[in-house]
Amino acid sequence: MQIRLWDNNLKVRLLGEALFNILFWMYFPFITVYFGAALGNHIAGILMTVPPIFSIIGSLLGGALADRMGRRPVMLLGASLQTVMFALFALSPSHWIDYAAFIGIGFGGAIYRPASSAMVADLVPVQERRQVFATFTTANNLGAVLGPALGAIFFFQYRQELLWSCSFVLLIYFIAIYFIVHETLPAPAKSVEPTDTGSILQVFKEQWKGYGIIFRDKVFLVYILAGIFALVTIMQLDLYLAVYVIDYVPSQTLFSWNGHSLKLSSTEILGWVLGLNGLLFVLFILPVTKWFRNWKERDVFVLSSLLSGVGTFALGLNTNIWFLFFVTIMFTFGEIVRSPVTQSFISRYAPEHARGQYMGADSLQFTIGRLLAPVTVFLSAWLPPMGIFSIILISALISVVLYILLFRIYVEEKGAA
């Protein structure tokens, strides 16, 4: 589905989210360093465990409100909250206010995302969703490639200007949503009888009741569990992989010519690996999505877990730089094939009247995966590298088994229906 044929809702969001993601990645990778320098690494480490909790709450709340109020109002709420929090961060006289603003930015983004994803599902036919989600993922990862390189300069030297730029871009995006984006809430969701909005407590009770129904959905629970094990593997790129490369991969020559050579240190090798990962994502997610568009979702999920698991495990077999690049390509393609299929599966599986809630609950696999993934770094104090890589591979294989089980249950339930 070519971009020129997209609904204006999607065009506005693609441009707005692409611009914001570049700015986001100019500050996000350095935020822990910033708080570590200001408050101490020990306190910063503890503080960084709190934002994921707010992300969970924001995602669940945003998903529920998207089905109750509509996609557009929730997106406006999330964008406005982020705009205000960036301005507060820029004006802040205290590192603790900085921290509160940082949590608020994450909370606003978490509220925004389920409604944003649900809107894509509302507007795009099922057969085209993988390609559209892949396009949004490309825009996001373009920011992840360009942002850190720019942020290394701007965040530390021109932090206030960067934060004001984020706030300004989000304000413009908020105005664009308000005047251009139209509501896409499906008719089945509109026909759901609203509860008494006079009681805020009653509203929250109804929302959590809806999530209670979702979490009793066996297919959805197996899907979330499989995703957690898969993401524990995929998220090692900036966790144990970074530790392993710096501690165990020696400095070595990348290539030689005419008596000259380019030699890379361990940290430089890590930078090249991370850069290769980001570059592959930007260049290949759209063509890879097209190549696999006729594959069954189960087969794509299984292939993703196998490539990421085997590729990450293979890192421990050899420290040669070119071998590291090869296995980086392998586990990166495992991540690439998975990304758009995850969003298209849940958008198709979720009932129309609860699509926002399912999108919000879907984010739990990423949040829980992010909380569990650092266990490998903790265990590395006692286990050798191949022990850690074996645990990572086992996690990937568990996800393979769970994905096979997921689609077996899914087919049986569809047959019973």
PDB file of N, CA and C in Angstrom, residues 128-183:
ATOM      1  N   GLU A 128      -2.941  -5.396   4.355  1.00  0.00           N
ATOM      2  CA  GLU A 128      -1.961  -4.332   4.160  1.00  0.00           C
ATOM      3  C   GLU A 128      -1.299  -3.882   5.467  1.00  0.00           C
ATOM      4  N   ARG A 129      -1.745  -4.408   6.595  1.00  0.00           N
ATOM      5  CA  ARG A 129      -1.288  -3.871   7.882  1.00  0.00           C
ATOM      6  C   ARG A 129       0.191  -4.103   8.136  1.00  0.00           C
ATOM      7  N   ARG A 130       0.716  -5.269   7.758  1.00  0.00           N
ATOM      8  CA  ARG A 130       2.140  -5.526   7.996  1.00  0.00           C
ATOM      9  C   ARG A 130       2.991  -4.446   7.340  1.00  0.00           C
ATOM     10  N   GLN A 131       2.650  -4.105   6.079  1.00  0.00           N
ATOM     11  CA  GLN A 131       3.445  -3.127   5.344  1.00  0.00           C
ATOM     12  C   GLN A 131       3.353  -1.735   5.974  1.00  0.00           C
ATOM     13  N   VAL A 132       2.153  -1.363   6.416  1.00  0.00           N
ATOM     14  CA  VAL A 132       1.974  -0.034   7.015  1.00  0.00           C
ATOM     15  C   VAL A 132       2.687   0.040   8.364  1.00  0.00           C
ATOM     16  N   PHE A 133       2.519  -0.998   9.200  1.00  0.00           N
ATOM     17  CA  PHE A 133       3.227  -1.021  10.487  1.00  0.00           C
ATOM     18  C   PHE A 133       4.739  -1.008  10.263  1.00  0.00           C
ATOM     19  N   ALA A 134       5.204  -1.705   9.217  1.00  0.00           N
ATOM     20  CA  ALA A 134       6.643  -1.722   8.916  1.00  0.00           C
ATOM     21  C   ALA A 134       7.138  -0.335   8.533  1.00  0.00           C
ATOM     22  N   THR A 135       6.302   0.444   7.826  1.00  0.00           N
ATOM     23  CA  THR A 135       6.684   1.804   7.448  1.00  0.00           C
ATOM     24  C   THR A 135       6.844   2.683   8.684  1.00  0.00           C
ATOM     25  N   PHE A 136       5.903   2.565   9.635  1.00  0.00           N
ATOM     26  CA  PHE A 136       6.024   3.320  10.883  1.00  0.00           C
ATOM     27  C   PHE A 136       7.259   2.882  11.664  1.00  0.00           C
ATOM     28  N   THR A 137       7.553   1.583  11.661  1.00  0.00           N
ATOM     29  CA  THR A 137       8.739   1.084  12.364  1.00  0.00           C
ATOM     30  C   THR A 137      10.017   1.628  11.730  1.00  0.00           C
ATOM     31  N   THR A 138      10.027   1.734  10.396  1.00  0.00           N
ATOM     32  CA  THR A 138      11.179   2.308   9.697  1.00  0.00           C
ATOM     33  C   THR A 138      11.412   3.747  10.136  1.00  0.00           C
ATOM     34  N   ALA A 139      10.318   4.525  10.203  1.00  0.00           N
ATOM     35  CA  ALA A 139      10.429   5.930  10.637  1.00  0.00           C
ATOM     36  C   ALA A 139      10.970   6.011  12.061  1.00  0.00           C
ATOM     37  N   ASN A 140      10.494   5.121  12.941  1.00  0.00           N
ATOM     38  CA  ASN A 140      10.969   5.115  14.326  1.00  0.00           C
ATOM     39  C   ASN A 140      12.451   4.774  14.403  1.00  0.00           C
ATOM     40  N   ASN A 141      12.873   3.783  13.612  1.00  0.00           N
ATOM     41  CA  ASN A 141      14.266   3.346  13.688  1.00  0.00           C
ATOM     42  C   ASN A 141      15.210   4.290  12.961  1.00  0.00           C
ATOM     43  N   LEU A 142      14.684   5.074  12.036  1.00  0.00           N
ATOM     44  CA  LEU A 142      15.515   6.117  11.440  1.00  0.00           C
ATOM     45  C   LEU A 142      15.952   7.097  12.520  1.00  0.00           C
ATOM     46  N   GLY A 143      15.019   7.398  13.435  1.00  0.00           N
ATOM     47  CA  GLY A 143      15.359   8.245  14.574  1.00  0.00           C
ATOM     48  C   GLY A 143      16.374   7.583  15.477  1.00  0.00           C
ATOM     49  N   ALA A 144      16.258   6.257  15.652  1.00  0.00           N
ATOM     50  CA  ALA A 144      17.192   5.528  16.519  1.00  0.00           C
ATOM     51  C   ALA A 144      18.602   5.493  15.943  1.00  0.00           C
ATOM     52  N   VAL A 145      18.717   5.608  14.611  1.00  0.00           N
ATOM     53  CA  VAL A 145      20.030   5.621  13.972  1.00  0.00           C
ATOM     54  C   VAL A 145      20.646   7.020  14.008  1.00  0.00           C
ATOM     55  N   LEU A 146      19.843   8.026  13.642  1.00  0.00           N
ATOM     56  CA  LEU A 146      20.363   9.392  13.552  1.00  0.00           C
ATOM     57  C   LEU A 146      20.428  10.093  14.901  1.00  0.00           C
ATOM     58  N   GLY A 147      19.434   9.828  15.762  1.00  0.00           N
ATOM     59  CA  GLY A 147      19.308  10.562  17.014  1.00  0.00           C
ATOM     60  C   GLY A 147      20.515  10.499  17.937  1.00  0.00           C
ATOM     61  N   PRO A 148      21.018   9.295  18.276  1.00  0.00           N
ATOM     62  CA  PRO A 148      22.144   9.220  19.221  1.00  0.00           C
ATOM     63  C   PRO A 148      23.387   9.963  18.752  1.00  0.00           C
ATOM     64  N   ALA A 149      23.664   9.911  17.445  1.00  0.00           N
ATOM     65  CA  ALA A 149      24.852  10.606  16.930  1.00  0.00           C
ATOM     66  C   ALA A 149      24.721  12.118  17.129  1.00  0.00           C
ATOM     67  N   LEU A 150      23.518  12.638  16.896  1.00  0.00           N
ATOM     68  CA  LEU A 150      23.286  14.073  17.095  1.00  0.00           C
ATOM     69  C   LEU A 150      23.179  14.407  18.582  1.00  0.00           C
ATOM     70  N   GLY A 151      22.534  13.513  19.330  1.00  0.00           N
ATOM     71  CA  GLY A 151      22.323  13.751  20.756  1.00  0.00           C
ATOM     72  C   GLY A 151      23.610  13.802  21.559  1.00  0.00           C
ATOM     73  N   ALA A 152      24.630  13.073  21.106  1.00  0.00           N
ATOM     74  CA  ALA A 152      25.915  13.092  21.808  1.00  0.00           C
ATOM     75  C   ALA A 152      26.474  14.512  21.877  1.00  0.00           C
ATOM     76  N   ILE A 153      26.083  15.342  20.900  1.00  0.00           N
ATOM     77  CA  ILE A 153      26.511  16.746  20.891  1.00  0.00           C
ATOM     78  C   ILE A 153      25.470  17.631  21.565  1.00  0.00           C
ATOM     79  N   PHE A 154      24.221  17.516  21.105  1.00  0.00           N
ATOM     80  CA  PHE A 154      23.191  18.471  21.526  1.00  0.00           C
ATOM     81  C   PHE A 154      22.717  18.273  22.965  1.00  0.00           C
ATOM     82  N   PHE A 155      22.612  17.006  23.438  1.00  0.00           N
ATOM     83  CA  PHE A 155      22.059  16.794  24.771  1.00  0.00           C
ATOM     84  C   PHE A 155      22.966  17.390  25.843  1.00  0.00           C
ATOM     85  N   PHE A 156      24.251  17.249  25.687  1.00  0.00           N
ATOM     86  CA  PHE A 156      25.167  17.713  26.732  1.00  0.00           C
ATOM     87  C   PHE A 156      25.566  19.178  26.566  1.00  0.00           C
ATOM     88  N   GLN A 157      25.533  19.696  25.337  1.00  0.00           N
ATOM     89  CA  GLN A 157      25.961  21.075  25.111  1.00  0.00           C
ATOM     90  C   GLN A 157      24.796  22.044  24.924  1.00  0.00           C
ATOM     91  N   TYR A 158      23.675  21.536  24.410  1.00  0.00           N
ATOM     92  CA  TYR A 158      22.519  22.411  24.136  1.00  0.00           C
ATOM     93  C   TYR A 158      21.232  21.730  24.621  1.00  0.00           C
ATOM     94  N   ARG A 159      21.261  21.267  25.886  1.00  0.00           N
ATOM     95  CA  ARG A 159      20.148  20.469  26.396  1.00  0.00           C
ATOM     96  C   ARG A 159      18.841  21.249  26.404  1.00  0.00           C
ATOM     97  N   GLN A 160      18.857  22.484  26.892  1.00  0.00           N
ATOM     98  CA  GLN A 160      17.626  23.257  26.944  1.00  0.00           C
ATOM     99  C   GLN A 160      17.043  23.488  25.556  1.00  0.00           C
ATOM    100  N   GLU A 161      17.905  23.807  24.594  1.00  0.00           N
ATOM    101  CA  GLU A 161      17.430  24.022  23.226  1.00  0.00           C
ATOM    102  C   GLU A 161      16.816  22.742  22.655  1.00  0.00           C
ATOM    103  N   LEU A 162      17.439  21.607  22.971  1.00  0.00           N
ATOM    104  CA  LEU A 162      16.910  20.322  22.498  1.00  0.00           C
ATOM    105  C   LEU A 162      15.539  20.040  23.104  1.00  0.00           C
ATOM    106  N   LEU A 163      15.401  20.272  24.410  1.00  0.00           N
ATOM    107  CA  LEU A 163      14.128  20.011  25.090  1.00  0.00           C
ATOM    108  C   LEU A 163      13.033  20.949  24.590  1.00  0.00           C
ATOM    109  N   TRP A 164      13.378  22.216  24.350  1.00  0.00           N
ATOM    110  CA  TRP A 164      12.395  23.145  23.796  1.00  0.00           C
ATOM    111  C   TRP A 164      12.005  22.738  22.378  1.00  0.00           C
ATOM    112  N   SER A 165      12.950  22.214  21.610  1.00  0.00           N
ATOM    113  CA  SER A 165      12.645  21.735  20.261  1.00  0.00           C
ATOM    114  C   SER A 165      11.652  20.577  20.313  1.00  0.00           C
ATOM    115  N   CYS A 166      11.864  19.637  21.269  1.00  0.00           N
ATOM    116  CA  CYS A 166      10.931  18.516  21.454  1.00  0.00           C
ATOM    117  C   CYS A 166       9.537  19.045  21.785  1.00  0.00           C
ATOM    118  N   SER A 167       9.486  20.009  22.701  1.00  0.00           N
ATOM    119  CA  SER A 167       8.205  20.568  23.109  1.00  0.00           C
ATOM    120  C   SER A 167       7.517  21.275  21.940  1.00  0.00           C
ATOM    121  N   PHE A 168       8.290  22.012  21.134  1.00  0.00           N
ATOM    122  CA  PHE A 168       7.725  22.748  19.998  1.00  0.00           C
ATOM    123  C   PHE A 168       7.194  21.790  18.928  1.00  0.00           C
ATOM    124  N   VAL A 169       7.986  20.756  18.604  1.00  0.00           N
ATOM    125  CA  VAL A 169       7.553  19.777  17.591  1.00  0.00           C
ATOM    126  C   VAL A 169       6.273  19.084  18.036  1.00  0.00           C
ATOM    127  N   LEU A 170       6.193  18.729  19.325  1.00  0.00           N
ATOM    128  CA  LEU A 170       4.988  18.070  19.837  1.00  0.00           C
ATOM    129  C   LEU A 170       3.792  19.017  19.842  1.00  0.00           C
ATOM    130  N   LEU A 171       4.040  20.293  20.108  1.00  0.00           N
ATOM    131  CA  LEU A 171       2.945  21.265  20.055  1.00  0.00           C
ATOM    132  C   LEU A 171       2.390  21.372  18.626  1.00  0.00           C
ATOM    133  N   ILE A 172       3.279  21.435  17.633  1.00  0.00           N
ATOM    134  CA  ILE A 172       2.852  21.482  16.230  1.00  0.00           C
ATOM    135  C   ILE A 172       2.096  20.200  15.875  1.00  0.00           C
ATOM    136  N   TYR A 173       2.608  19.064  16.367  1.00  0.00           N
ATOM    137  CA  TYR A 173       1.961  17.775  16.098  1.00  0.00           C
ATOM    138  C   TYR A 173       0.578  17.728  16.738  1.00  0.00           C
ATOM    139  N   PHE A 174       0.458  18.252  17.961  1.00  0.00           N
ATOM    140  CA  PHE A 174      -0.837  18.327  18.652  1.00  0.00           C
ATOM    141  C   PHE A 174      -1.830  19.140  17.805  1.00  0.00           C
ATOM    142  N   ILE A 175      -1.383  20.272  17.277  1.00  0.00           N
ATOM    143  CA  ILE A 175      -2.247  21.129  16.448  1.00  0.00           C
ATOM    144  C   ILE A 175      -2.658  20.387  15.176  1.00  0.00           C
ATOM    145  N   ALA A 176      -1.708  19.644  14.577  1.00  0.00           N
ATOM    146  CA  ALA A 176      -2.016  18.885  13.362  1.00  0.00           C
ATOM    147  C   ALA A 176      -3.057  17.802  13.643  1.00  0.00           C
ATOM    148  N   ILE A 177      -2.905  17.103  14.790  1.00  0.00           N
ATOM    149  CA  ILE A 177      -3.895  16.083  15.159  1.00  0.00           C
ATOM    150  C   ILE A 177      -5.265  16.733  15.336  1.00  0.00           C
ATOM    151  N   TYR A 178      -5.275  17.881  16.021  1.00  0.00           N
ATOM    152  CA  TYR A 178      -6.540  18.552  16.343  1.00  0.00           C
ATOM    153  C   TYR A 178      -7.290  18.975  15.075  1.00  0.00           C
ATOM    154  N   PHE A 179      -6.555  19.507  14.080  1.00  0.00           N
ATOM    155  CA  PHE A 179      -7.223  20.074  12.907  1.00  0.00           C
ATOM    156  C   PHE A 179      -7.335  19.105  11.726  1.00  0.00           C
ATOM    157  N   ILE A 180      -6.475  18.104  11.647  1.00  0.00           N
ATOM    158  CA  ILE A 180      -6.452  17.245  10.447  1.00  0.00           C
ATOM    159  C   ILE A 180      -6.948  15.831  10.725  1.00  0.00           C
ATOM    160  N   VAL A 181      -6.529  15.257  11.852  1.00  0.00           N
ATOM    161  CA  VAL A 181      -6.855  13.856  12.134  1.00  0.00           C
ATOM    162  C   VAL A 181      -8.323  13.731  12.526  1.00  0.00           C
ATOM    163  N   HIS A 182      -9.003  12.739  11.950  1.00  0.00           N
ATOM    164  CA  HIS A 182     -10.406  12.496  12.279  1.00  0.00           C
ATOM    165  C   HIS A 182     -10.538  11.207  13.092  1.00  0.00           C
ATOM    166  N   GLU A 183     -11.646  11.068  13.776  1.00  0.00           N
ATOM    167  CA  GLU A 183     -11.876   9.905  14.640  1.00  0.00           C
ATOM    168  C   GLU A 183     -12.102   8.648  13.802  1.00  0.00           C
TER     169      GLU A 183
END
